[in-house]
Coordinates of C-alpha atoms in Angstrom, one line a residue:
M17 CA -0.4 0.7 -0.1
S18 CA 1.9 3.2 -0.9
S19 CA 1.2 5.7 1.1
P20 CA -0.3 9.3 0.6
T21 CA 1.6 11.8 -1.2
S22 CA 1.7 15.1 0.5
T23 CA 0.9 18.8 -0.8
P24 CA 4.6 20.6 -1.1
R25 CA 4.7 23.6 0.9
D26 CA 5.2 26.0 -1.4
A27 CA 2.4 24.8 -3.7
R28 CA -0.4 24.3 -1.1
P29 CA -2.9 27.9 -1.1
K30 CA -1.9 30.8 1.0
T31 CA -4.7 31.8 3.7
P32 CA -4.1 35.7 4.1
P33 CA -4.2 37.4 7.3
S34 CA -6.4 38.3 9.8
T35 CA -7.0 40.5 12.3
Q36 CA -8.7 39.7 15.2
N37 CA -11.9 40.3 13.8
G38 CA -11.4 38.4 10.8
A39 CA -10.9 41.2 8.5
S40 CA -7.8 40.8 5.9
Q41 CA -4.4 43.0 6.7
A42 CA -3.7 42.9 3.3
S43 CA -6.4 45.5 2.5
K44 CA -6.2 49.1 2.8
P45 CA -9.4 51.5 4.0
A46 CA -10.1 53.5 0.9
P47 CA -8.4 56.7 1.6
K48 CA -11.8 59.8 2.8
P49 CA -12.8 62.4 0.5
F50 CA -11.7 65.7 1.3
P51 CA -14.2 67.1 3.3
S52 CA -16.9 69.9 2.9
V53 CA -15.7 72.8 3.1
T54 CA -17.8 76.2 2.1
G55 CA -18.5 79.8 2.2
G56 CA -20.7 82.4 1.2
C57 CA -21.0 86.2 1.0
T58 CA -22.1 88.7 3.8
C59 CA -25.8 88.6 2.4
N60 CA -25.8 84.1 1.3
A61 CA -26.5 85.4 -2.0
I62 CA -23.7 83.8 -3.4
R63 CA -22.3 80.4 -1.4
Y64 CA -18.9 78.3 -3.1
R65 CA -17.7 75.4 -1.6
L66 CA -13.9 73.9 -1.7
S67 CA -14.1 70.4 -4.0
K68 CA -9.6 70.3 -3.3
P69 CA -7.9 70.5 0.0
P70 CA -5.9 74.0 -0.7
L71 CA -2.1 74.0 -2.5
F72 CA -1.2 77.3 0.0
V73 CA -2.0 79.6 2.6
Y74 CA -1.1 82.8 3.7
A75 CA -1.0 84.9 5.1
C76 CA 0.7 88.7 3.7
H77 CA 1.1 91.9 6.0
C78 CA 1.6 94.2 3.4
P79 CA 0.1 97.8 3.5
D80 CA -2.0 97.7 0.8
C81 CA -3.4 94.6 2.3
Q82 CA -4.0 96.1 5.7
K83 CA -5.7 98.7 3.8
N84 CA -8.0 97.1 1.6
T85 CA -9.0 94.6 4.9
G86 CA -9.4 97.7 7.1
S87 CA -7.4 95.3 8.9
A88 CA -4.1 94.2 10.7
F89 CA -3.2 91.3 8.1
A90 CA -5.6 88.8 4.9
L91 CA -5.3 85.9 4.9
F92 CA -6.1 83.8 1.5
L93 CA -5.9 80.0 0.8
N94 CA -4.8 79.5 -3.6
I95 CA -6.5 76.8 -4.8
E96 CA -7.3 75.8 -8.5
T97 CA -10.7 78.9 -9.8
H98 CA -12.3 75.4 -11.4
C99 CA -11.9 73.4 -7.7
I100 CA -15.0 76.4 -6.7
E101 CA -17.7 74.9 -6.8
I102 CA -20.8 78.0 -6.8
Q103 CA -23.5 76.3 -6.0
T104 CA -25.8 79.8 -5.6
P105 CA -28.6 80.8 -9.2
T106 CA -26.1 84.0 -8.2
T107 CA -22.6 84.2 -9.5
P108 CA -19.4 86.6 -8.2
V109 CA -18.7 89.8 -10.7
L110 CA -15.6 90.6 -11.3
V111 CA -14.8 93.7 -10.0
T112 CA -11.9 96.6 -10.5
Q113 CA -9.8 99.3 -8.6
P114 CA -7.3 101.3 -8.9
K115 CA -5.1 101.8 -5.9
R116 CA -2.7 103.7 -6.0
P117 CA -0.5 105.0 -10.2
G118 CA 0.4 101.6 -12.2
L119 CA -1.9 98.7 -9.6
V120 CA -5.4 98.3 -10.5
Y121 CA -6.7 95.4 -7.5
A122 CA -9.1 93.0 -9.1
C123 CA -11.7 90.3 -7.1
Y124 CA -14.0 88.5 -7.7
A125 CA -17.3 89.6 -5.6
C126 CA -21.3 89.0 -4.7
P127 CA -22.8 91.5 -6.4
E128 CA -25.2 91.8 -4.5
C129 CA -23.8 92.7 -1.0
K130 CA -20.1 93.8 -2.7
T131 CA -18.1 90.9 0.3
E132 CA -15.2 90.7 -1.6
L133 CA -14.6 87.1 -2.1
W134 CA -11.5 85.8 -4.6
S135 CA -8.8 87.6 -5.7
A136 CA -8.6 87.5 -9.9
N137 CA -4.9 89.4 -10.7
T138 CA -3.0 87.0 -8.7
P139 CA 0.6 86.5 -10.4
L140 CA -0.4 83.3 -11.9
G141 CA -3.3 84.1 -13.9
Q142 CA -7.2 83.2 -13.6
V143 CA -6.1 79.2 -13.1
I144 CA -5.4 80.2 -9.5
A145 CA -7.6 81.9 -7.2
D146 CA -6.9 83.5 -4.1
V147 CA -10.4 82.9 -2.1
R148 CA -10.4 85.5 0.8
V149 CA -10.5 82.3 3.9
G150 CA -13.0 85.3 6.6
T151 CA -15.5 84.0 4.1
L152 CA -15.2 80.4 4.7
D153 CA -18.2 78.5 6.9
F154 CA -15.0 77.4 9.3
P155 CA -11.6 79.9 8.7
G156 CA -10.1 78.3 11.6
L157 CA -9.5 75.8 9.3
M158 CA -6.8 77.0 7.1
E159 CA -3.7 78.1 9.0
P160 CA -1.0 80.0 7.2
D161 CA 2.1 78.2 6.0
V162 CA 3.8 81.4 5.4
H163 CA 3.4 85.1 7.0
S164 CA 4.7 87.0 3.8
F165 CA 5.6 90.7 4.4
V166 CA 6.5 90.6 7.5
E167 CA 8.6 93.4 7.1
S168 CA 5.7 95.4 7.6
K169 CA 4.1 93.4 10.4
M170 CA 2.0 95.9 13.1
G171 CA 4.5 95.2 16.0
W172 CA 1.9 94.2 18.5
L173 CA 1.5 91.3 16.7
V174 CA 2.4 88.4 18.2
L175 CA 2.6 85.5 15.6
P176 CA 3.5 82.0 16.7
Q177 CA 6.3 80.4 17.6
G178 CA 8.0 78.6 14.4
A179 CA 5.9 80.8 12.3
R180 CA 7.1 80.5 8.9
T181 CA 8.1 84.5 7.4
V182 CA 9.1 85.9 4.6
T183 CA 10.4 89.4 4.6
R184 CA 7.9 90.4 1.9
D185 CA 6.8 88.6 -1.1
F186 CA 7.9 84.9 -1.6
R187 CA 8.3 82.5 -5.1
F188 CA 5.6 79.7 -5.0
R189 CA 7.9 77.7 -6.9
E190 CA 9.6 77.9 -3.2
V191 CA 7.7 77.3 -0.9
W192 CA 4.7 75.5 -2.3
P193 CA 4.8 71.9 -1.1
K194 CA 6.0 69.2 -4.8
S195 CA 1.8 67.9 -4.3
S196 CA 0.7 71.1 -5.2
L197 CA 3.5 72.2 -7.3
R198 CA 1.9 69.2 -9.5
R199 CA -0.7 70.3 -8.8
L200 CA -0.4 73.8 -10.7
D201 CA 1.2 72.6 -13.7
V202 CA -1.8 70.5 -14.6
C203 CA -3.6 73.1 -14.6
L204 CA -1.6 75.4 -16.3
K205 CA -1.2 72.7 -18.1
R206 CA -5.3 72.7 -19.1
A207 CA -5.6 75.8 -19.6
A208 CA -3.5 76.0 -22.3
E209 CA -4.4 73.6 -23.7
A210 CA -7.9 75.3 -23.5
A211 CA -6.6 78.5 -24.4
E212 CA -6.3 76.7 -28.1
R213 CA -9.5 75.7 -28.6
T214 CA -12.2 78.4 -26.3
P215 CA -15.2 80.1 -28.8
T216 CA -15.4 84.1 -28.2
A217 CA -17.8 85.8 -28.1
G218 CA -18.2 86.2 -31.1
E219 CA -17.7 83.3 -32.5
F220 CA -20.2 81.5 -30.3
G221 CA -23.0 81.8 -27.8
G222 CA -21.7 85.2 -26.6
E223 CA -24.8 87.4 -25.6
E224 CA -25.7 90.7 -27.7
G225 CA -22.8 93.4 -26.4
E226 CA -20.9 90.9 -23.9
D227 CA -16.8 91.5 -25.3
D228 CA -14.4 88.4 -25.7
E229 CA -13.5 88.6 -21.1
A230 CA -17.1 88.7 -20.8
F231 CA -18.1 86.3 -22.2
E232 CA -15.0 83.9 -20.4
R233 CA -16.1 84.8 -17.0
R234 CA -20.1 83.8 -17.7
R235 CA -18.8 80.3 -19.4
I236 CA -16.3 79.5 -16.3
W237 CA -19.4 80.5 -13.3
R238 CA -22.3 78.2 -15.0
N239 CA -20.4 74.8 -16.3

């Protein structure tokens, strides 16, 4: 009588290791979605939602921001403009304000209460917005990654210990995290591709008397 053959050790089916509750250690939990970060203007005619985390958050202590806000500094978050989702029928309007010779401040604001929501003339153009953190429902969630123009910071304002500071302005490619720079490069590439095929007001869909800038602004907020 022949003896039963044994299955080689490596050929036996392998059972994945399990934890005490029976779940496989090899399986990884699904990544949690970005929590809803919402905001709006003072009168709530405009409500918006951020669909992604900010690229960067910074506090600006320059004299222009102090005068424009009537406060000690301005607090902004950078995010791709297409990641700002308007949730109300009312859409922001572009407002321009001459500040001094050679400087024109531009922002998107509520047409009803005039609350400024985000800047429109960032160094990166309109693909990246400078959202005013104070318009968020919970602005305390956003802590500055850097404080800029600390040379003009109010003397009585004490920054947190270890806060990152720069004397004047900063170069975003030197201070932004690598993950944000990758998102920026993707955004700039898509914007360049879209610019090559975007119709003008006169070519397609423009309302009577509407110039190219007004047409593009309406197209962005209604899409």
